[in-house]
Amino acid sequence: MKLESKMLSRFFNKLNEIEANYCVMNNYINMPEVIPSDVDIAIDKTSFGKLDQLVTELANEFSVSITQKIWHGFNKCAFILSPLDTEKYFWLQLDFFVDFSGKGFPNLMPFSTMIKNKAQYKNFYIPAPEVEVPFILQRRIFKGDASHAHIKTIRSLIKDDFDIINRGNRAIFDKEASDILKDLIVSGDISLFDENYSFLRKALKSVSNKNTNMSYRLEYILFQFIRALYRIIYPTGLSIAFVSNDLERTKKIIDSIDERISGSFHGTSYVEPESLRQLSKMHLKSVLWPKITKRKVYINLQLSILREKNTLLYKLLTYLKVTPDLDFVMDDMTIDIKMYTYLILKKQAQRTKRSLFNSLSPTAKFK
């Protein structure tokens, strides 16, 4: 069994040991042996408040690091783990939420609904089909996509028992939306989704409105403000500069490094400024903002830019912390990809560690 599979299986056992109320909401058929995507876990609020501690314990047990903690919504948080000395692609992203929400669509599916009639599967828990079907459909409507693969997944869940669709969808959507979605699943005609998308989007908003009272909305707004502050204080990304005489060769080196570490970050950006002045102009949009919004940013620079280190501009940029978080000066010597990989992941893990167990975070309320 691969390391990430062993870790995921162990994490499920940890949740069981503390008697957490949870279920893995989708893509679980071959887990933990095969992890096809990030792992979406609905979890009770008390256990959600222990996640910094639980995930840190998991990382320590397997001698890996938390490379990113991404607080990306109200009672929603993701943790990405990785060994620092990885020599190949590694991906283990654990996504947790108490209620299922989307940006601008709070509480699409309350926790009590998601865990209703949950069932044990291997050493973890999964939702009932009449819960998973509308969960999948809500995600597709929110993201604005639906494919034959999604329909196939739903058909495999219901096993031609179309009463499951009626029970599941009508518990969530109004009758008109439920009927459209049933026709979509029965016929497999994706054009029904596209033709009715605007209506389905409005129906989804109605679900959110129905599930959120004034108290929930006020808490949602407050935590969105706190979350934005937290993300600014603790940017989840990293900027890495490579300085050389050969930008094309360096780009190939960056690509080789990224093949190893792309699973350890949520997204990648690449910039190639011609001077410090140009870097300073693009910093906010192309470097700082991607870092705040969870990306790693590769900066490919000409060696001649180092001559600007003694200029007033460089000193000002350094004072304002506009310079990269990590920089490597390349020469004609043999390039050690393994060393660069380790140093990048180590730096990122150190930065992430500072954001753990912070009082602002809802995942650090209990130990």
Short mmCIF file of C-alpha atoms in Angstrom, two decimals:
data_model
loop_
_atom_site.label_atom_id
_atom_site.label_comp_id
_atom_site.label_asym_id
_atom_site.label_seq_id
_atom_site.Cartn_x
_atom_site.Cartn_y
_atom_site.Cartn_z
CA MET A 1 0.00 0.00 0.00
CA LYS A 2 1.28 3.47 -0.90
CA LEU A 3 2.24 5.90 1.85
CA GLU A 4 -0.72 8.19 1.17
CA SER A 5 -3.11 5.21 1.37
CA LYS A 6 -1.61 4.07 4.68
CA MET A 7 -1.98 7.61 6.02
CA LEU A 8 -5.59 7.92 4.91
CA SER A 9 -6.52 4.56 6.42
CA ARG A 10 -4.83 5.52 9.67
CA PHE A 11 -6.66 8.84 9.73
CA PHE A 12 -10.00 7.09 9.38
CA ASN A 13 -9.02 4.92 12.34
CA LYS A 14 -8.12 8.03 14.35
CA LEU A 15 -11.55 9.52 13.64
CA ASN A 16 -13.17 6.26 14.71
CA GLU A 17 -11.09 6.16 17.90
CA ILE A 18 -12.29 9.60 19.02
CA GLU A 19 -15.85 8.67 17.96
CA ALA A 20 -16.06 11.49 15.45
CA ASN A 21 -19.31 11.69 13.50
CA TYR A 22 -18.25 11.87 9.87
CA CYS A 23 -18.65 10.44 6.39
CA VAL A 24 -16.64 10.56 3.15
CA MET A 25 -19.04 12.18 0.73
CA ASN A 26 -17.87 10.96 -2.69
CA ASN A 27 -15.17 9.20 -4.78
CA TYR A 28 -14.66 6.65 -2.01
CA ILE A 29 -15.16 3.33 -3.88
CA ASN A 30 -11.45 2.39 -4.04
CA MET A 31 -10.30 4.27 -0.95
CA PRO A 32 -8.03 4.08 0.90
CA GLU A 33 -6.02 1.92 -1.53
CA VAL A 34 -6.63 4.36 -4.41
CA ILE A 35 -7.22 8.07 -3.78
CA PRO A 36 -8.59 9.56 -7.02
CA SER A 37 -9.07 13.11 -5.76
CA ASP A 38 -9.08 15.21 -2.63
CA VAL A 39 -10.96 13.46 0.19
CA ASP A 40 -14.23 15.27 1.02
CA ILE A 41 -15.20 14.61 4.63
CA ALA A 42 -18.33 15.91 6.35
CA ILE A 43 -17.54 16.06 10.06
CA ASP A 44 -19.19 17.16 13.30
CA LYS A 45 -18.34 20.61 14.63
CA THR A 46 -16.54 19.39 17.76
CA SER A 47 -14.21 17.12 15.74
CA PHE A 48 -13.75 19.95 13.20
CA GLY A 49 -12.37 22.02 16.07
CA LYS A 50 -9.74 19.33 16.74
CA LEU A 51 -8.41 19.06 13.18
CA ASP A 52 -5.15 20.98 13.69
CA GLN A 53 -4.26 18.52 16.44
CA LEU A 54 -5.49 15.39 14.63
CA VAL A 55 -3.76 16.16 11.32
CA THR A 56 -0.54 17.19 13.08
CA GLU A 57 -0.53 13.87 14.94
CA LEU A 58 -1.05 12.03 11.65
CA ALA A 59 1.83 13.91 10.01
CA ASN A 60 4.16 13.21 12.92
CA GLU A 61 3.25 9.53 12.98
CA PHE A 62 4.30 9.11 9.33
CA SER A 63 7.22 11.60 9.41
CA VAL A 64 5.62 13.88 6.83
CA SER A 65 4.66 17.56 6.99
CA ILE A 66 1.56 19.66 6.52
CA THR A 67 2.47 21.75 3.50
CA GLN A 68 -0.77 23.70 3.32
CA LYS A 69 -3.71 24.45 5.56
CA ILE A 70 -6.38 26.19 3.52
CA TRP A 71 -9.31 27.72 5.38
CA HIS A 72 -11.45 28.16 2.29
CA GLY A 73 -14.96 28.76 3.58
CA PHE A 74 -17.33 28.86 6.52
CA ASN A 75 -16.55 25.74 8.57
CA LYS A 76 -14.50 24.43 5.63
CA CYS A 77 -10.79 23.67 5.79
CA ALA A 78 -8.33 21.60 3.75
CA PHE A 79 -5.00 20.10 4.79
CA ILE A 80 -2.35 18.97 2.28
CA LEU A 81 0.36 16.61 3.54
CA SER A 82 3.63 15.59 1.96
CA PRO A 83 7.01 14.04 2.75
CA LEU A 84 9.74 16.67 2.40
CA ASP A 85 12.08 14.33 0.56
CA THR A 86 9.60 13.18 -2.06
CA GLU A 87 11.15 12.08 -5.36
CA LYS A 88 7.85 11.67 -7.20
CA TYR A 89 4.35 13.12 -7.26
CA PHE A 90 2.58 12.77 -3.90
CA TRP A 91 -0.96 13.91 -3.17
CA LEU A 92 -3.00 13.66 -0.02
CA GLN A 93 -5.49 16.46 0.46
CA LEU A 94 -8.09 16.16 3.20
CA ASP A 95 -11.08 18.51 2.76
CA PHE A 96 -13.36 18.96 5.76
CA PHE A 97 -16.68 20.74 6.15
CA VAL A 98 -19.37 20.84 8.81
CA ASP A 99 -22.15 22.01 6.49
CA PHE A 100 -21.76 21.82 2.73
CA SER A 101 -21.55 25.34 1.33
CA GLY A 102 -20.33 27.10 -1.79
CA LYS A 103 -19.24 30.70 -2.24
CA GLY A 104 -22.43 32.75 -1.91
CA PHE A 105 -24.43 29.57 -1.22
CA PRO A 106 -24.19 28.86 2.52
CA ASN A 107 -25.57 25.69 4.08
CA LEU A 108 -26.64 23.91 0.91
CA MET A 109 -26.72 20.68 2.88
CA PRO A 110 -26.66 20.75 6.69
CA PHE A 111 -24.45 18.29 8.54
CA SER A 112 -27.47 16.50 10.03
CA THR A 113 -28.68 15.73 6.50
CA MET A 114 -25.32 14.49 5.25
CA ILE A 115 -24.85 11.94 8.01
CA LYS A 116 -28.46 10.72 8.11
CA ASN A 117 -28.49 6.92 7.61
CA LYS A 118 -24.73 6.87 6.92
CA ALA A 119 -23.20 3.40 6.51
CA GLN A 120 -19.84 1.84 7.31
CA TYR A 121 -17.68 1.05 4.27
CA LYS A 122 -14.34 -0.64 4.97
CA ASN A 123 -12.94 1.32 7.94
CA PHE A 124 -14.82 4.57 7.28
CA TYR A 125 -18.35 5.88 6.76
CA ILE A 126 -20.21 6.93 3.62
CA PRO A 127 -23.54 8.72 3.05
CA ALA A 128 -26.81 7.01 2.18
CA PRO A 129 -27.55 6.99 -1.59
CA GLU A 130 -30.52 9.34 -1.10
CA VAL A 131 -28.05 11.82 0.43
CA GLU A 132 -25.13 11.34 -1.94
CA VAL A 133 -27.26 11.78 -5.08
CA PRO A 134 -28.44 15.33 -4.27
CA PHE A 135 -24.96 16.12 -2.88
CA ILE A 136 -23.41 15.27 -6.25
CA LEU A 137 -26.09 17.27 -8.08
CA GLN A 138 -25.64 20.30 -5.82
CA ARG A 139 -21.90 20.31 -6.53
CA ARG A 140 -22.46 20.05 -10.26
CA ILE A 141 -24.97 22.90 -10.26
CA PHE A 142 -22.69 25.07 -8.13
CA LYS A 143 -19.65 24.37 -10.31
CA GLY A 144 -21.65 24.69 -13.51
CA ASP A 145 -20.69 21.36 -15.01
CA ALA A 146 -22.22 17.93 -15.44
CA SER A 147 -20.90 15.03 -17.46
CA HIS A 148 -21.84 11.50 -18.44
CA ALA A 149 -19.34 10.31 -15.81
CA HIS A 150 -21.36 12.07 -13.09
CA ILE A 151 -24.58 10.49 -14.37
CA LYS A 152 -22.88 7.09 -14.45
CA THR A 153 -21.80 7.53 -10.82
CA ILE A 154 -25.34 8.40 -9.77
CA ARG A 155 -26.79 5.45 -11.71
CA SER A 156 -24.36 3.11 -9.96
CA LEU A 157 -25.54 4.48 -6.60
CA ILE A 158 -29.25 4.02 -7.21
CA LYS A 159 -28.96 0.68 -9.06
CA ASP A 160 -32.07 1.55 -11.11
CA ASP A 161 -34.10 2.25 -7.98
CA PHE A 162 -35.44 5.61 -9.10
CA ASP A 163 -37.37 6.07 -5.87
CA ILE A 164 -33.98 6.94 -4.36
CA ILE A 165 -33.82 9.96 -6.69
CA ASN A 166 -37.32 11.04 -5.67
CA ARG A 167 -36.64 10.64 -1.95
CA GLY A 168 -33.25 12.32 -2.12
CA ASN A 169 -33.94 15.22 -4.46
CA ARG A 170 -37.38 16.10 -3.11
CA ALA A 171 -35.95 16.33 0.39
CA ILE A 172 -33.60 19.04 -0.94
CA PHE A 173 -35.06 20.68 -4.08
CA ASP A 174 -38.55 21.85 -5.00
CA LYS A 175 -40.70 19.59 -7.22
CA GLU A 176 -39.87 21.30 -10.54
CA ALA A 177 -36.10 21.14 -9.98
CA SER A 178 -36.40 17.55 -8.73
CA ASP A 179 -38.27 16.50 -11.86
CA ILE A 180 -35.67 18.10 -14.15
CA LEU A 181 -32.85 16.38 -12.29
CA LYS A 182 -34.65 13.04 -12.38
CA ASP A 183 -35.15 13.35 -16.15
CA LEU A 184 -31.44 14.17 -16.47
CA ILE A 185 -30.42 11.03 -14.59
CA VAL A 186 -32.95 8.70 -16.25
CA SER A 187 -32.27 9.89 -19.80
CA GLY A 188 -28.56 10.63 -19.44
CA ASP A 189 -29.15 13.65 -21.68
CA ILE A 190 -26.61 16.26 -20.54
CA SER A 191 -28.29 18.92 -22.67
CA LEU A 192 -31.09 18.98 -20.07
CA PHE A 193 -28.57 20.31 -17.56
CA ASP A 194 -27.31 23.02 -19.91
CA GLU A 195 -30.80 24.08 -21.02
CA ASN A 196 -32.09 24.37 -17.45
CA TYR A 197 -28.90 25.59 -15.80
CA SER A 198 -30.14 29.11 -14.94
CA PHE A 199 -33.27 27.69 -13.34
CA LEU A 200 -31.30 25.05 -11.43
CA ARG A 201 -28.92 27.72 -10.15
CA LYS A 202 -31.87 29.70 -8.80
CA ALA A 203 -33.28 26.52 -7.26
CA LEU A 204 -29.93 25.95 -5.55
CA LYS A 205 -30.02 29.47 -4.13
CA SER A 206 -33.50 28.76 -2.80
CA VAL A 207 -32.14 25.69 -1.00
CA SER A 208 -29.45 27.84 0.63
CA ASN A 209 -31.99 30.48 1.66
CA LYS A 210 -34.30 27.83 3.14
CA ASN A 211 -31.45 26.33 5.21
CA THR A 212 -30.04 29.57 6.65
CA ASN A 213 -31.73 31.65 9.32
CA MET A 214 -30.61 35.13 10.40
CA SER A 215 -28.31 33.79 13.14
CA TYR A 216 -26.56 31.47 10.68
CA ARG A 217 -26.11 34.28 8.15
CA LEU A 218 -24.60 36.64 10.72
CA GLU A 219 -22.16 33.95 11.87
CA TYR A 220 -21.35 33.18 8.22
CA ILE A 221 -20.55 36.85 7.48
CA LEU A 222 -18.47 37.25 10.65
CA PHE A 223 -16.38 34.18 9.93
CA GLN A 224 -15.83 35.21 6.32
CA PHE A 225 -14.27 38.42 7.64
CA ILE A 226 -12.12 36.52 10.17
CA ARG A 227 -11.12 34.03 7.48
CA ALA A 228 -10.02 36.82 5.12
CA LEU A 229 -7.89 38.33 7.91
CA TYR A 230 -6.37 34.93 8.70
CA ARG A 231 -5.51 34.30 5.04
CA ILE A 232 -3.78 37.69 4.76
CA ILE A 233 -1.79 37.11 7.97
CA TYR A 234 -0.90 33.55 6.96
CA PRO A 235 -0.64 33.31 3.14
CA THR A 236 -0.92 29.66 2.21
CA GLY A 237 1.27 29.86 -0.90
CA LEU A 238 4.98 30.42 -1.50
CA SER A 239 7.00 32.51 -3.96
CA ILE A 240 10.19 30.88 -5.26
CA ALA A 241 12.71 32.74 -7.43
CA PHE A 242 15.20 31.01 -9.71
CA VAL A 243 17.98 33.28 -10.95
CA SER A 244 20.13 32.22 -13.91
CA ASN A 245 21.66 33.20 -17.24
CA ASP A 246 19.46 30.75 -19.16
CA LEU A 247 15.73 31.25 -18.62
CA GLU A 248 14.75 28.45 -20.98
CA ARG A 249 16.94 25.90 -19.19
CA THR A 250 15.70 27.11 -15.81
CA LYS A 251 12.09 26.74 -16.95
CA LYS A 252 12.79 23.05 -17.64
CA ILE A 253 14.30 22.70 -14.16
CA ILE A 254 11.22 24.36 -12.65
CA ASP A 255 9.00 21.93 -14.57
CA SER A 256 11.01 18.98 -13.21
CA ILE A 257 10.66 20.26 -9.66
CA ASP A 258 6.96 20.89 -10.13
CA GLU A 259 6.39 17.31 -11.28
CA ARG A 260 7.44 16.26 -7.79
CA ILE A 261 5.78 18.91 -5.65
CA SER A 262 2.63 19.92 -7.52
CA GLY A 263 0.56 17.62 -5.30
CA SER A 264 1.93 19.36 -2.20
CA PHE A 265 0.36 22.71 -3.15
CA HIS A 266 -3.03 23.81 -4.36
CA GLY A 267 -2.21 25.43 -7.70
CA THR A 268 0.77 26.97 -9.48
CA SER A 269 1.61 30.31 -11.10
CA TYR A 270 4.64 31.23 -13.21
CA VAL A 271 6.08 34.68 -13.97
CA GLU A 272 9.15 35.81 -15.89
CA PRO A 273 9.83 39.49 -15.11
CA GLU A 274 12.61 41.26 -16.96
CA SER A 275 13.65 43.49 -14.03
CA LEU A 276 13.03 44.22 -10.38
CA ARG A 277 10.92 47.16 -11.46
CA GLN A 278 8.67 44.89 -13.51
CA LEU A 279 8.53 42.38 -10.64
CA SER A 280 7.47 45.16 -8.26
CA LYS A 281 4.68 46.22 -10.66
CA MET A 282 3.32 42.67 -11.01
CA HIS A 283 3.85 41.72 -7.36
CA LEU A 284 0.35 42.35 -6.05
CA LYS A 285 -1.58 40.63 -8.85
CA SER A 286 0.87 37.94 -9.97
CA VAL A 287 2.75 37.04 -6.77
CA LEU A 288 1.08 38.19 -3.53
CA TRP A 289 -2.54 37.47 -4.48
CA PRO A 290 -1.79 33.94 -5.79
CA LYS A 291 0.10 33.28 -2.53
CA ILE A 292 -2.87 34.41 -0.44
CA THR A 293 -5.18 32.29 -2.58
CA LYS A 294 -3.08 29.14 -2.01
CA ARG A 295 -0.75 28.96 -5.04
CA LYS A 296 2.98 28.52 -5.27
CA VAL A 297 4.55 31.09 -7.58
CA TYR A 298 7.68 30.37 -9.61
CA ILE A 299 9.65 33.50 -10.57
CA ASN A 300 12.19 32.98 -13.34
CA LEU A 301 14.75 35.81 -13.29
CA GLN A 302 17.82 36.76 -15.32
CA LEU A 303 21.10 36.66 -13.37
CA SER A 304 21.76 40.28 -14.35
CA ILE A 305 18.94 41.35 -12.02
CA LEU A 306 21.21 40.55 -9.08
CA ARG A 307 23.19 43.65 -10.00
CA GLU A 308 20.18 45.65 -8.83
CA LYS A 309 20.60 44.40 -5.25
CA ASN A 310 22.36 47.54 -4.13
CA THR A 311 19.80 49.91 -5.61
CA LEU A 312 17.31 51.91 -3.57
CA LEU A 313 14.47 50.01 -5.29
CA TYR A 314 15.80 46.64 -4.10
CA LYS A 315 16.19 47.93 -0.53
CA LEU A 316 12.67 49.34 -0.64
CA LEU A 317 11.24 46.06 -1.99
CA THR A 318 13.08 44.15 0.72
CA TYR A 319 11.72 46.48 3.39
CA LEU A 320 8.20 46.04 2.05
CA LYS A 321 8.73 42.26 1.87
CA VAL A 322 8.10 42.21 -1.87
CA THR A 323 11.10 39.96 -2.47
CA PRO A 324 10.54 36.18 -2.96
CA ASP A 325 10.14 33.87 0.03
CA LEU A 326 12.89 31.62 -1.33
CA ASP A 327 15.48 32.17 -4.04
CA PHE A 328 18.03 29.99 -5.81
CA VAL A 329 20.91 31.33 -7.87
CA MET A 330 21.65 28.83 -10.61
CA ASP A 331 25.09 28.32 -12.10
CA ASP A 332 26.67 25.90 -14.55
CA MET A 333 27.19 23.28 -11.88
CA THR A 334 25.11 20.13 -11.73
CA ILE A 335 21.56 20.89 -10.73
CA ASP A 336 20.31 19.00 -7.68
CA ILE A 337 16.55 18.68 -8.20
CA LYS A 338 16.18 16.64 -5.01
CA MET A 339 17.81 19.40 -2.94
CA TYR A 340 15.61 22.13 -4.43
CA THR A 341 12.51 20.01 -3.84
CA TYR A 342 13.42 19.44 -0.22
CA LEU A 343 14.23 23.09 0.48
CA ILE A 344 10.98 24.32 -1.09
CA LEU A 345 8.82 21.86 0.83
CA LYS A 346 10.73 22.49 4.07
CA LYS A 347 10.22 26.25 3.74
CA GLN A 348 6.53 25.79 2.99
CA ALA A 349 6.05 23.37 5.92
CA GLN A 350 7.70 25.89 8.27
CA ARG A 351 5.38 28.64 7.08
CA THR A 352 2.32 26.42 7.43
CA LYS A 353 3.33 25.36 10.94
CA ARG A 354 3.10 29.00 12.06
CA SER A 355 -0.57 29.07 11.03
CA LEU A 356 -1.55 25.98 13.04
CA PHE A 357 -3.19 26.19 16.47
CA ASN A 358 -4.05 29.86 15.93
CA SER A 359 -6.96 31.18 17.97
CA LEU A 360 -8.55 32.73 14.89
CA SER A 361 -8.98 29.33 13.25
CA PRO A 362 -12.09 27.17 13.89
CA THR A 363 -9.98 24.01 13.51
CA ALA A 364 -7.86 24.83 16.57
CA LYS A 365 -10.56 25.09 19.23
CA PHE A 366 -9.92 21.80 21.00
CA LYS A 367 -7.06 19.38 21.63
#
